[in-house]
Amino acid sequence: MNKSKHTPTFEASAKAYLSNTQLRKNIGHATHTIREKRKDAVDEMPDWEKLREAGSQIKTRVMRHLDRYLLQLEESVKKAGGHVHWARDAKEANQIIVDLVKQKQVEEVVKVKSITTDEIKLNKALAKEGIQALETDLAELIVQLAEDEPSHILVPAIHKNRAEIRELFRKKLNQKELSDRPEDLAEAARLYLRKKFLNAKVGISGANFGVAETGTVAVVESEGNGRMCTTLPDTLITVMGIEKIIPTWQDFEVFMQLLPRSSTAERMNPYNSFWTGVTDGDGPQEFHLVLLDNGRTNVLKDEVGRQTLHCIRCSACLNVCPVYERTGGHAYNSVYPGPIGAILTPQLKGIEDDGVASLPYASSLCGACYEVCPVKINIPEVLVHLRGKIVDEKKRNGGIKQKTDLEHIGMKMMARAFQSRSRYERGQKLARTGQKLFTKDGTISKLPGQLSGWTAMRDLKPIPDQTFREWWRKRDE
Amino acid sequence: MSDSKSEMLSTIRKALSEVPDSESPGDVELKRDYLQKGKLSQSEIVELFAERVGEYKATVQRVKESNLKKVIAESCKRENVTKLVIPEGFDKELLPVDIDPLFDNLGSPLTHLVLDQSDGVITTCAHAVAQTGTIILDAGEGQGRRALTLVPDYHLCIVREDQIVELIPEGFSAVESSVTKEGRPITFISGPSATSDIELSRVEGVHGPRRLEVLIVKD
Ligand code: SF4
């Protein structure tokens, strides 16, 4: 039995979440707030476009020479006293980590938020061996205590309000007298986790960046739990997707400007830790770096899709996405929600699974994600490219009867329109034309593919003959 | 070579078959035409730094060198700090007389528990960046190991005016050799720790120091 067939389609999940008004309210508030703040943080940078271009160029360079950079990184980390492990897939990565933790004979490890470890389901793998992985980000702790799934890359617990969180802490942290003021809730988490940090023997983290030249690994955060996890334990294990490499220390000057402003919309987030192997008398004396493939080389193989690996997980594309705003993160049935999830998940997992194959349709191709992406990933281009692949795949399986099916023609046309990255503007115009195939009376009454069920419930305003910004302003009025 | 390693590398090479063998990383275009050097005068830089740190809800004071000792004593008093963590290499002359100093050094490091029970820590810094209100620590003289500026609840940091640069690229370049030559850990601190995880309300202070005070010293 192919168990991956069990992933629900985006359409099916979106229906369930559309009826959850609390969730929709929370997500709407979050995306709106961050979106406005991000704009201010970006607008004060006179060289923003140049930074984006440099970020995109550095990542292009890395991907085209990934093998070299990985070898260089390994050598640098080893020279700095760390250990490097290579993991082809989730199973291998988990096995490596489980073995390392078991050697240390501990039953609990402290963890700092990492989508990569969510992706490989590390916590479950550790639990199977009797090891509890304690999530230490406030939001992740909330999600973990609630036995729930994160709904946003940046604010994973955005679907829970303060009253719900208070109830949760009262029950699970044994805090009977607790108000629902965010300050008090944060304080409760601080007290609970502090003991854990001070006694932790093993810490586990993800990585925002790994520098090939020096072996330096970076974790970017706000709460200080990242510093706790990477500083206080004797042993630190870091899981890093192979695409997170940057060539040199100098490259931080680009990414450490792009990431905070795009992500939390701050000039700089409170804490950034950069460590290079191990340092005598300072921090963990044993450091392991696990380099993870788990489908990334599939993405690399596809010359159009490859740019997906440039992603620095800032979540800006989620916050501007009209589809994400209406459906929330859970509808994507993946640890990577929003526009980035819609292009990354199908490439990591393959499009044979119907649920996964529905993701590239979770978009109106408005282009807002591309406009904000700090590393200029042309998400609409990749979406259309993937839709084309899905149509081809379906055709092979007899899913589409005739070459004249609207879906087929529309997708092929848009695929052509988006082919040239440098011609995005023209592409956008053509996409509007492509959309006309499905537009009646000024409303998109039926979108191609799996999203059609979704529009049947709630008519979407079509993408108008104007730029996204103009359209967005109008729909806010 | 482990199986996984050789397999991953060969899969990557196959995936990149369209990249010509003759191409080296440097052949891939990279233009660094963003701002790398600032334009402000030193006094404007200091002004900007003070303003931006302040926006993070840190306490900021500008002090004269001759006044520094007095201001440190006042700050400790105001914050009810008696058990003060002192990193190796910190100038003992500057310490208030009525505190209980906890000296940390490589030979006899303070335990996590002692750090947790302290009232605060005082340090210098390596550099600071005005554009973002960021303090850069590189674990050098007077800054100590990373845990010292993490576990105590109050961090009093001394920044000298000539340590402040204008832009982020200047900050990274200032500590580059600490990393490439000495492999030192680098920490960027921009305001006290914070979270917006609950309904997006910003709460200052979660796990790192909840109170950050910066003394900008004119010499
Ligand atoms: S795709 Fe771009 S905007 Fe979206 S999370 Fe990744 S880097 Fe950010």
XYZ file of C-alpha atoms and ligand atoms in Angstrom:
704
model
C 0.000 0.000 0.000
C 1.267 3.407 -0.834
C 0.633 5.264 2.361
C 1.533 8.651 0.914
C -1.740 8.490 -1.043
C -3.373 9.311 2.260
C -2.337 12.948 2.231
C -5.599 14.890 1.922
C -5.768 17.315 -0.965
C -5.361 21.022 -0.313
C -8.951 21.524 -1.334
C -10.267 19.028 1.195
C -8.209 20.458 4.044
C -8.913 24.040 3.089
C -12.639 23.388 3.366
C -12.279 22.269 6.954
C -10.201 25.299 7.891
C -12.335 27.790 6.056
C -15.108 26.914 8.459
C -12.858 27.608 11.456
C -13.447 31.314 12.021
C -11.076 31.630 14.993
C -8.206 30.278 12.978
C -9.021 32.507 10.066
C -9.193 35.518 12.310
C -5.844 34.741 13.928
C -4.089 34.057 10.661
C -5.585 37.148 9.082
C -4.415 39.312 11.972
C -0.927 37.806 11.928
C -0.299 38.048 8.232
C -1.679 41.546 8.067
C 0.428 42.843 10.961
C 3.682 41.296 9.792
C 3.035 42.357 6.218
C 2.770 46.022 7.159
C 5.807 45.909 9.419
C 7.889 44.133 6.806
C 7.144 46.818 4.297
C 8.463 49.512 6.647
C 11.584 47.513 7.461
C 12.308 47.003 3.771
C 11.424 50.503 2.629
C 14.105 52.083 4.805
C 16.801 50.149 2.911
C 17.982 52.095 -0.155
C 19.908 49.071 -1.449
C 17.239 46.410 -0.881
C 16.948 45.368 -4.524
C 20.713 45.070 -4.792
C 20.824 42.915 -1.678
C 18.092 40.670 -3.090
C 20.005 40.318 -6.311
C 23.231 39.499 -4.468
C 21.382 36.970 -2.299
C 19.971 35.305 -5.363
C 23.367 35.254 -7.070
C 25.153 33.767 -4.062
C 22.558 31.005 -3.812
C 22.782 30.331 -7.554
C 26.528 29.981 -7.183
C 26.124 27.580 -4.261
C 23.614 25.351 -6.029
C 25.678 25.078 -9.212
C 28.665 23.927 -7.174
C 26.992 22.269 -4.250
C 29.262 19.226 -4.223
C 32.381 21.351 -3.817
C 30.877 23.508 -1.133
C 29.697 20.523 0.877
C 33.169 19.022 0.844
C 34.669 22.361 1.815
C 32.195 22.741 4.660
C 32.961 19.260 5.939
C 36.674 19.981 5.951
C 36.231 23.320 7.740
C 33.986 21.877 10.442
C 36.400 19.011 11.061
C 39.334 21.389 11.244
C 37.441 23.384 13.881
C 36.960 20.270 15.992
C 33.447 19.236 14.896
C 32.118 16.022 13.352
C 30.200 15.803 10.092
C 27.610 13.188 9.131
C 25.910 12.652 5.785
C 22.278 11.551 5.656
C 20.544 10.626 2.412
C 17.080 10.675 3.927
C 15.064 11.230 7.075
C 15.594 7.693 8.295
C 19.356 7.944 8.078
C 19.442 11.345 9.751
C 17.251 10.156 12.593
C 19.355 7.045 13.075
C 22.548 9.095 13.286
C 21.005 11.414 15.870
C 19.382 8.649 17.910
C 22.723 6.827 18.084
C 24.561 9.961 19.183
C 22.014 10.742 21.885
C 21.986 7.153 23.122
C 25.759 7.244 23.512
C 25.273 10.105 25.936
C 22.776 8.059 27.952
C 20.261 10.845 28.388
C 16.492 10.650 28.337
C 15.819 14.231 27.421
C 17.306 16.650 24.911
C 16.574 20.349 24.472
C 15.669 21.522 21.009
C 15.448 24.844 19.263
C 12.822 25.256 16.577
C 13.879 23.748 13.308
C 11.599 23.003 10.405
C 14.191 20.579 9.093
C 13.852 18.399 12.177
C 10.053 18.621 11.812
C 10.461 17.505 8.229
C 12.320 14.335 9.250
C 10.026 13.782 12.269
C 12.999 13.610 14.573
C 10.979 13.956 17.778
C 9.013 10.825 16.978
C 12.164 8.886 16.154
C 13.696 9.915 19.477
C 10.494 9.132 21.385
C 10.540 5.609 19.989
C 13.864 5.140 21.746
C 12.561 6.598 24.973
C 14.176 10.002 24.468
C 12.056 13.101 24.907
C 12.881 16.045 22.672
C 11.809 19.169 24.474
C 10.805 22.030 22.167
C 11.977 25.296 23.678
C 10.558 28.025 21.443
C 7.489 29.364 23.153
C 5.301 28.653 20.143
C 6.773 25.211 19.567
C 6.324 24.407 23.241
C 2.666 25.381 22.956
C 2.243 23.254 19.858
C 4.069 20.343 21.493
C 2.067 20.512 24.724
C -1.151 20.687 22.717
C -0.010 17.729 20.605
C -0.796 19.884 17.607
C 0.936 20.842 14.361
C 2.590 24.217 13.639
C 0.576 26.467 11.306
C 3.091 29.138 10.335
C 6.856 28.998 9.851
C 7.465 32.056 11.974
C 4.618 31.999 14.462
C 3.736 28.309 14.626
C 1.097 28.742 17.328
C -0.729 31.604 15.654
C -3.850 29.447 15.552
C -4.073 29.477 19.361
C -5.286 32.473 21.333
C -4.192 33.487 24.815
C -7.108 31.860 26.610
C -6.364 28.552 24.956
C -2.702 28.861 25.857
C -3.512 29.627 29.477
C -5.676 26.506 29.720
C -2.899 24.460 28.190
C -0.244 25.756 30.601
C -2.552 25.316 33.562
C -2.976 21.690 32.707
C 0.387 20.696 31.344
C 2.780 22.900 33.311
C 0.827 22.609 36.515
C 0.367 26.356 36.754
C -2.927 26.733 38.553
C -2.754 30.477 39.136
C -2.054 31.869 35.728
C -3.469 34.904 33.971
C -3.807 35.100 30.210
C -1.485 38.105 29.874
C 1.205 37.268 27.308
C 3.859 38.438 29.844
C 2.689 35.920 32.422
C 2.410 33.127 29.908
C 5.949 33.834 28.711
C 7.168 33.906 32.305
C 5.576 30.510 32.980
C 7.408 29.059 30.011
C 10.648 30.703 31.115
C 10.493 29.137 34.560
C 9.555 25.723 33.234
C 12.337 25.648 30.654
C 15.102 27.248 32.699
C 15.695 24.153 34.822
C 15.797 22.070 31.690
C 18.373 24.307 30.022
C 20.685 24.449 33.011
C 20.856 20.670 33.235
C 20.760 19.760 29.565
C 23.487 17.423 28.363
C 22.502 17.368 24.696
C 21.110 20.176 22.546
C 19.648 19.811 19.068
C 19.279 22.627 16.571
C 18.687 23.358 12.955
C 20.818 25.856 11.063
C 19.956 28.989 9.160
C 23.311 29.004 7.411
C 26.528 27.019 7.255
C 29.670 28.677 5.917
C 31.821 26.494 3.659
C 34.931 28.642 4.089
C 35.019 28.635 7.899
C 32.674 25.864 9.060
C 30.645 28.452 10.960
C 26.999 27.604 11.638
C 24.390 30.290 12.337
C 21.144 30.247 14.274
C 18.930 33.320 14.109
C 16.311 33.792 16.831
C 14.499 36.059 19.265
C 13.856 34.369 22.564
C 17.299 33.204 23.631
C 16.355 29.542 23.664
C 18.532 29.097 20.600
C 21.504 30.455 22.504
C 20.610 28.233 25.451
C 20.454 25.101 23.297
C 23.638 25.846 21.379
C 25.674 27.082 24.359
C 24.821 25.269 27.606
C 24.745 21.526 26.745
C 27.986 19.501 26.546
C 27.020 18.119 23.169
C 25.376 19.927 20.278
C 23.841 18.187 17.287
C 22.820 20.380 14.356
C 20.735 19.176 11.434
C 21.221 21.169 8.268
C 19.673 20.750 4.829
C 22.423 20.672 2.225
C 21.008 23.807 0.587
C 21.741 26.008 3.610
C 25.372 26.514 2.655
C 26.827 29.926 1.944
C 30.363 30.191 0.597
C 32.051 32.757 2.857
C 31.759 34.636 6.133
C 31.345 37.814 4.107
C 28.100 36.475 2.623
C 26.438 36.982 5.995
C 26.475 40.700 5.241
C 23.865 39.958 2.581
C 21.707 37.321 4.235
C 21.732 38.850 7.698
C 20.182 41.946 6.192
C 17.659 40.102 4.035
C 16.451 37.590 6.606
C 15.452 39.636 9.694
C 13.665 42.345 7.737
C 11.754 39.793 5.654
C 11.032 37.492 8.533
C 10.195 39.255 11.780
C 10.229 42.645 10.049
C 12.899 43.917 12.403
C 16.140 45.685 11.556
C 17.765 42.825 13.374
C 16.312 40.027 15.449
C 17.462 39.959 19.095
C 20.007 37.129 18.908
C 22.255 35.636 16.268
C 24.679 32.893 17.202
C 27.605 32.006 14.966
C 29.788 29.154 16.136
C 32.712 27.453 14.465
C 33.288 23.866 15.573
C 34.147 23.792 19.255
C 35.859 26.405 21.419
C 37.921 25.509 24.489
C 36.029 26.337 27.648
C 33.140 28.005 25.825
C 29.989 26.157 24.857
C 29.550 22.502 23.850
C 32.791 20.552 23.696
C 31.332 18.097 21.204
C 29.683 19.254 17.989
C 28.003 17.162 15.289
C 26.729 18.517 12.005
C 24.280 16.295 10.116
C 23.996 17.161 6.418
C 20.598 16.173 5.099
C 19.477 15.413 1.545
C 15.940 13.949 1.923
C 14.738 14.924 -1.533
C 16.780 18.088 -1.956
C 18.814 16.573 -4.759
C 15.508 15.936 -6.580
C 14.852 19.644 -6.445
C 18.390 20.361 -7.618
C 17.900 18.157 -10.667
C 15.108 20.323 -12.072
C 16.617 23.427 -13.634
C 13.448 25.490 -13.122
C 12.663 24.077 -9.694
C 16.244 24.421 -8.433
C 15.735 28.006 -7.285
C 13.380 26.637 -4.628
C 16.536 25.631 -2.731
C 17.509 29.288 -2.387
C 14.816 29.692 0.269
C 16.007 31.115 3.591
C 12.673 30.324 5.324
C 11.765 33.897 6.113
C 8.014 33.314 5.654
C 7.435 36.633 3.874
C 5.696 34.790 1.044
C 3.184 33.306 3.486
C 2.231 36.685 4.828
C 1.395 38.189 1.460
C -0.362 35.161 0.040
C -4.135 35.659 -0.341
C -4.656 31.898 -0.432
C -2.626 31.276 2.729
C -4.445 34.066 4.479
C -7.774 32.416 3.820
C -6.835 28.833 4.541
C -4.088 28.878 7.158
C -1.034 26.695 7.314
C -2.605 23.364 8.121
C -4.340 23.083 4.772
C -0.967 22.440 3.152
C -0.538 19.191 5.105
C 3.182 19.743 5.213
C 5.789 21.272 7.499
C 6.291 23.839 4.734
C 3.082 25.858 4.321
C 2.229 28.772 2.058
C 3.676 29.547 -1.367
C 7.090 28.087 -0.529
C 5.388 24.891 0.654
C 3.338 24.749 -2.524
C 6.534 24.501 -4.565
C 8.898 22.770 -2.143
C 6.766 19.889 -0.888
C 5.859 18.499 -4.343
C 9.510 18.556 -5.345
C 10.750 16.943 -2.137
C 8.079 14.277 -2.032
C 7.206 13.752 -5.694
C 3.916 14.454 -7.439
C 2.541 10.909 -7.518
C 0.628 11.575 -4.293
C -2.679 13.304 -5.111
C -2.590 15.430 -1.978
C 0.908 16.678 -2.704
C 0.003 17.206 -6.357
C -2.831 19.511 -5.321
C -0.415 21.990 -3.701
C 0.802 23.818 -6.824
C -2.850 24.711 -7.427
C -3.100 26.449 -4.050
C -2.266 29.775 -5.655
C -3.859 32.432 -7.775
C -0.488 33.199 -9.385
C -0.783 36.820 -8.309
C 2.985 37.113 -7.946
C 3.012 38.767 -4.517
C 5.286 36.033 -3.148
C 7.868 36.703 -5.829
C 7.754 40.427 -5.142
C 8.622 39.989 -1.475
C 10.956 36.991 -1.627
C 14.328 38.237 -0.341
C 16.237 35.807 -2.555
C 14.018 36.386 -5.602
C 12.607 32.902 -5.979
C 10.178 33.106 -8.867
C 7.464 31.124 -7.124
C 4.791 31.644 -9.838
C 7.199 30.342 -12.438
C 7.899 27.207 -10.410
C 4.193 26.734 -9.636
C 3.267 26.824 -13.274
C 6.176 24.561 -14.148
C 5.023 22.025 -11.567
C 1.417 22.221 -12.750
C 2.657 21.376 -16.219
C 4.486 18.362 -14.828
C 1.398 17.269 -12.933
C -0.770 17.543 -16.019
C 1.755 15.466 -17.943
C 1.790 12.893 -15.181
C -2.010 12.727 -15.151
C -2.103 12.411 -18.905
C 0.196 9.451 -18.694
C -2.222 7.882 -16.246
C -5.243 8.671 -18.414
C -6.544 11.399 -16.127
C -6.949 13.894 -18.949
C -8.809 12.673 -21.956
C -8.022 15.198 -24.599
C -5.266 17.583 -25.372
C -7.937 20.261 -25.630
C -8.868 20.080 -21.960
C -8.897 23.602 -20.613
C -6.625 22.614 -17.770
C -4.073 21.309 -20.177
C -4.063 24.282 -22.512
C -4.127 26.838 -19.727
C -1.240 25.269 -17.881
C 0.894 24.871 -20.956
C 0.281 28.462 -21.879
C 1.175 29.773 -18.469
C 4.178 27.533 -18.318
C 5.459 29.171 -21.474
C 4.653 32.624 -20.187
C 6.696 32.106 -17.042
C 9.611 30.388 -18.707
C 11.855 33.409 -18.823
C 12.773 34.606 -15.369
C 13.961 37.957 -16.585
C 10.657 38.524 -18.319
C 8.522 38.307 -15.240
C 6.497 41.400 -16.025
C 5.558 40.088 -19.410
C 4.875 36.726 -17.814
C 2.467 38.277 -15.376
C 0.570 39.882 -18.195
C 0.355 36.616 -20.055
C -0.794 34.842 -16.935
C -3.706 37.227 -16.794
C -4.539 36.214 -20.318
C -4.217 32.575 -19.342
C -6.607 33.159 -16.524
C -9.235 34.448 -18.910
C -9.772 30.902 -19.998
C -11.399 30.292 -16.658
C -13.025 33.659 -16.038
C -16.702 34.328 -16.476
C -18.478 37.583 -15.624
C -15.425 38.980 -13.915
C -15.276 36.210 -11.335
C -13.155 33.119 -11.433
C -15.941 30.636 -10.980
C -13.859 27.596 -11.527
C -10.128 27.353 -11.163
C -8.286 24.614 -12.928
C -7.476 21.433 -11.132
C -8.141 20.503 -7.560
C -8.763 24.024 -6.391
C -12.041 24.059 -8.275
C -13.890 22.588 -5.315
C -12.595 25.408 -3.223
C -13.761 28.162 -5.534
C -17.120 26.495 -5.777
C -17.659 27.432 -2.151
C -16.296 30.882 -2.272
C -15.895 32.835 -5.455
C -12.504 34.395 -5.834
C -12.002 37.821 -7.212
C -9.917 37.382 -10.309
C -6.450 38.793 -10.627
C -7.170 42.175 -12.089
C -5.421 43.983 -14.912
C -3.160 45.816 -12.501
C -0.211 45.002 -10.296
C -0.625 43.059 -7.120
C -0.004 46.061 -4.929
C -2.826 47.977 -6.497
C -5.106 44.993 -6.296
C -4.195 44.406 -2.682
C -4.887 47.973 -1.673
C -8.296 47.778 -3.329
C -9.329 44.570 -1.619
C -8.352 46.042 1.744
C -10.676 48.969 1.320
C 34.183 7.557 2.379
C 30.818 6.589 3.841
C 28.249 5.207 1.409
C 25.848 8.017 2.126
C 28.443 10.652 1.486
C 29.602 9.244 -1.825
C 26.044 8.613 -2.931
C 24.909 12.121 -2.034
C 27.848 13.650 -3.859
C 27.310 11.564 -6.970
C 23.565 12.332 -6.983
C 24.390 16.022 -6.745
C 26.862 15.788 -9.608
C 24.303 14.006 -11.744
C 21.667 16.609 -10.883
C 24.080 19.304 -12.022
C 25.061 17.614 -15.267
C 24.282 20.744 -17.262
C 26.919 22.741 -15.349
C 30.071 22.621 -17.497
C 33.083 20.927 -15.870
C 35.150 23.959 -16.697
C 32.925 26.285 -14.640
C 34.254 27.268 -11.230
C 32.163 28.910 -8.469
C 33.794 32.264 -9.202
C 32.448 32.141 -12.758
C 28.886 32.490 -11.482
C 28.079 36.180 -11.517
C 28.015 37.935 -8.156
C 27.795 41.704 -7.920
C 28.247 43.185 -4.490
C 26.929 46.599 -5.400
C 24.896 47.022 -2.241
C 26.142 49.469 0.397
C 29.271 48.207 2.088
C 30.577 51.409 3.620
C 28.561 53.956 5.535
C 28.498 57.690 4.948
C 27.779 59.147 8.367
C 30.280 60.982 10.544
C 31.409 59.277 13.746
C 29.199 61.482 15.889
C 26.156 60.735 13.704
C 26.959 57.029 13.928
C 27.013 57.176 17.712
C 23.759 59.122 17.711
C 22.086 56.581 15.441
C 23.328 53.636 17.504
C 21.949 55.133 20.704
C 18.604 55.774 19.052
C 18.268 52.300 17.521
C 19.285 50.410 20.669
C 16.764 52.490 22.546
C 14.022 51.428 20.167
C 14.569 47.828 21.264
C 13.552 48.775 24.787
C 17.077 48.621 26.104
C 18.284 51.289 28.536
C 20.889 53.515 26.890
C 23.176 56.050 28.531
C 25.974 58.117 27.077
C 28.762 58.616 29.574
C 32.172 60.220 29.779
C 35.117 57.941 30.489
C 35.784 59.801 33.726
C 32.228 59.160 34.850
C 32.005 55.500 33.877
C 32.737 53.997 37.255
C 30.121 56.138 38.920
C 27.456 55.315 36.315
C 28.146 51.574 36.615
C 27.653 51.812 40.371
C 24.401 53.732 39.920
C 23.063 51.244 37.385
C 23.843 48.296 39.644
C 22.111 50.033 42.496
C 19.052 50.931 40.453
C 18.738 47.338 39.178
C 19.325 45.841 42.627
C 22.413 44.015 41.440
C 24.837 42.770 44.055
C 25.934 39.394 42.689
C 27.586 40.592 39.490
C 29.289 38.225 37.047
C 32.697 39.514 35.866
C 34.288 38.024 32.746
C 38.002 37.408 32.421
C 39.885 40.508 31.345
C 37.287 43.000 32.548
C 38.878 46.104 34.089
C 38.448 45.600 37.853
C 39.040 49.309 38.453
C 35.567 49.981 37.101
C 33.731 47.718 39.527
C 31.555 49.265 42.229
C 32.849 48.722 45.758
C 29.614 47.514 47.301
C 28.912 44.554 45.001
C 29.652 40.884 45.364
C 31.740 40.119 42.251
C 31.586 36.624 40.739
C 34.769 36.201 38.712
C 34.693 33.762 35.822
C 37.836 32.419 34.237
C 38.975 29.521 32.100
C 40.629 27.734 35.040
C 37.602 27.981 37.329
C 34.442 28.725 35.380
C 31.253 29.608 37.235
C 28.655 26.835 37.138
C 25.345 27.272 35.305
C 23.622 27.354 38.657
C 25.790 30.195 39.981
C 25.148 32.150 36.785
C 21.443 31.545 37.202
C 21.492 32.805 40.764
C 23.486 35.906 39.943
C 21.795 39.282 39.555
C 23.530 40.326 36.382
C 26.654 40.477 34.251
C 28.871 43.326 33.092
C 30.867 43.093 29.860
C 32.588 45.042 27.149
C 31.947 44.241 23.486
C 33.920 43.679 20.279
C 32.016 46.081 18.036
C 28.583 47.570 17.551
C 26.473 48.413 14.495
C 24.495 51.646 14.391
C 22.181 50.759 11.498
C 20.556 47.932 13.453
C 21.417 48.808 17.065
C 23.432 45.621 17.358
C 26.136 44.704 19.869
C 28.706 42.196 18.625
C 30.494 39.920 21.096
C 33.433 37.762 20.072
C 34.264 36.246 23.461
C 37.370 38.414 23.727
C 38.802 40.301 26.732
C 36.161 41.544 29.098
C 33.328 39.748 27.269
C 33.763 36.219 28.515
C 32.307 32.972 27.262
C 28.839 32.921 25.755
C 26.955 31.591 28.789
C 27.876 34.678 30.842
C 25.791 37.063 28.747
C 22.958 34.574 28.438
C 21.964 33.141 31.798
C 21.911 36.247 34.068
C 18.758 38.341 33.866
C 20.500 41.710 33.496
C 23.269 42.562 31.027
C 25.206 45.782 31.434
C 27.284 46.303 28.310
C 29.970 48.901 27.771
C 30.377 50.117 24.213
C 33.124 52.581 23.307
C 32.268 55.138 20.671
C 35.127 54.102 18.394
C 33.825 50.525 18.394
C 30.639 51.522 16.609
C 30.415 51.125 12.839
C 27.535 52.293 10.689
C 26.437 49.339 8.557
C 25.958 45.599 8.935
C 28.600 44.754 6.290
C 31.111 46.803 8.299
C 30.178 44.849 11.414
C 30.705 41.462 9.775
C 33.971 42.597 8.310
C 35.175 43.889 11.706
C 34.952 40.430 13.295
C 35.914 38.435 10.223
C 39.419 37.640 11.395
C 38.195 36.546 14.848
C 36.325 33.829 12.986
C 38.617 32.928 10.104
C 41.852 33.087 12.113
C 40.764 32.147 15.625
C 37.447 30.360 15.172
C 35.860 32.388 17.960
C 32.111 32.214 18.583
C 30.286 35.398 17.609
C 27.055 36.622 19.167
C 24.913 39.466 17.852
C 22.655 41.070 20.426
C 19.955 43.500 19.321
C 17.891 44.394 22.340
C 16.683 42.119 25.122
C 15.262 38.702 24.266
C 11.686 38.850 23.035
C 8.804 36.806 21.741
C 5.711 37.609 19.723
C 4.414 34.078 19.803
C 1.234 34.784 21.736
C -1.242 36.648 19.557
C 1.680 38.636 18.177
C 1.969 40.706 21.362
C 5.587 41.505 21.896
C 6.907 40.411 25.281
C 10.389 41.565 26.233
C 12.438 38.917 27.904
C 12.050 35.212 27.573
C 15.210 33.178 28.048
C 18.053 35.598 27.524
C 18.566 38.630 29.800
C 15.276 40.461 30.179
C 16.991 43.735 30.828
C 19.753 45.083 28.610
C 21.561 48.291 29.491
C 24.103 49.888 27.200
C 26.639 52.465 28.306
C 28.156 54.333 25.380
C 31.499 55.706 26.451
C 33.125 58.802 25.040
C 36.878 58.907 25.565
S 10.360 31.391 -0.671
Fe 11.331 33.386 -0.379
S 9.757 34.569 0.717
Fe 9.149 32.421 0.915
S 10.060 31.715 2.834
Fe 11.531 31.238 1.216
S 12.916 32.992 1.148
Fe 11.094 33.649 2.265
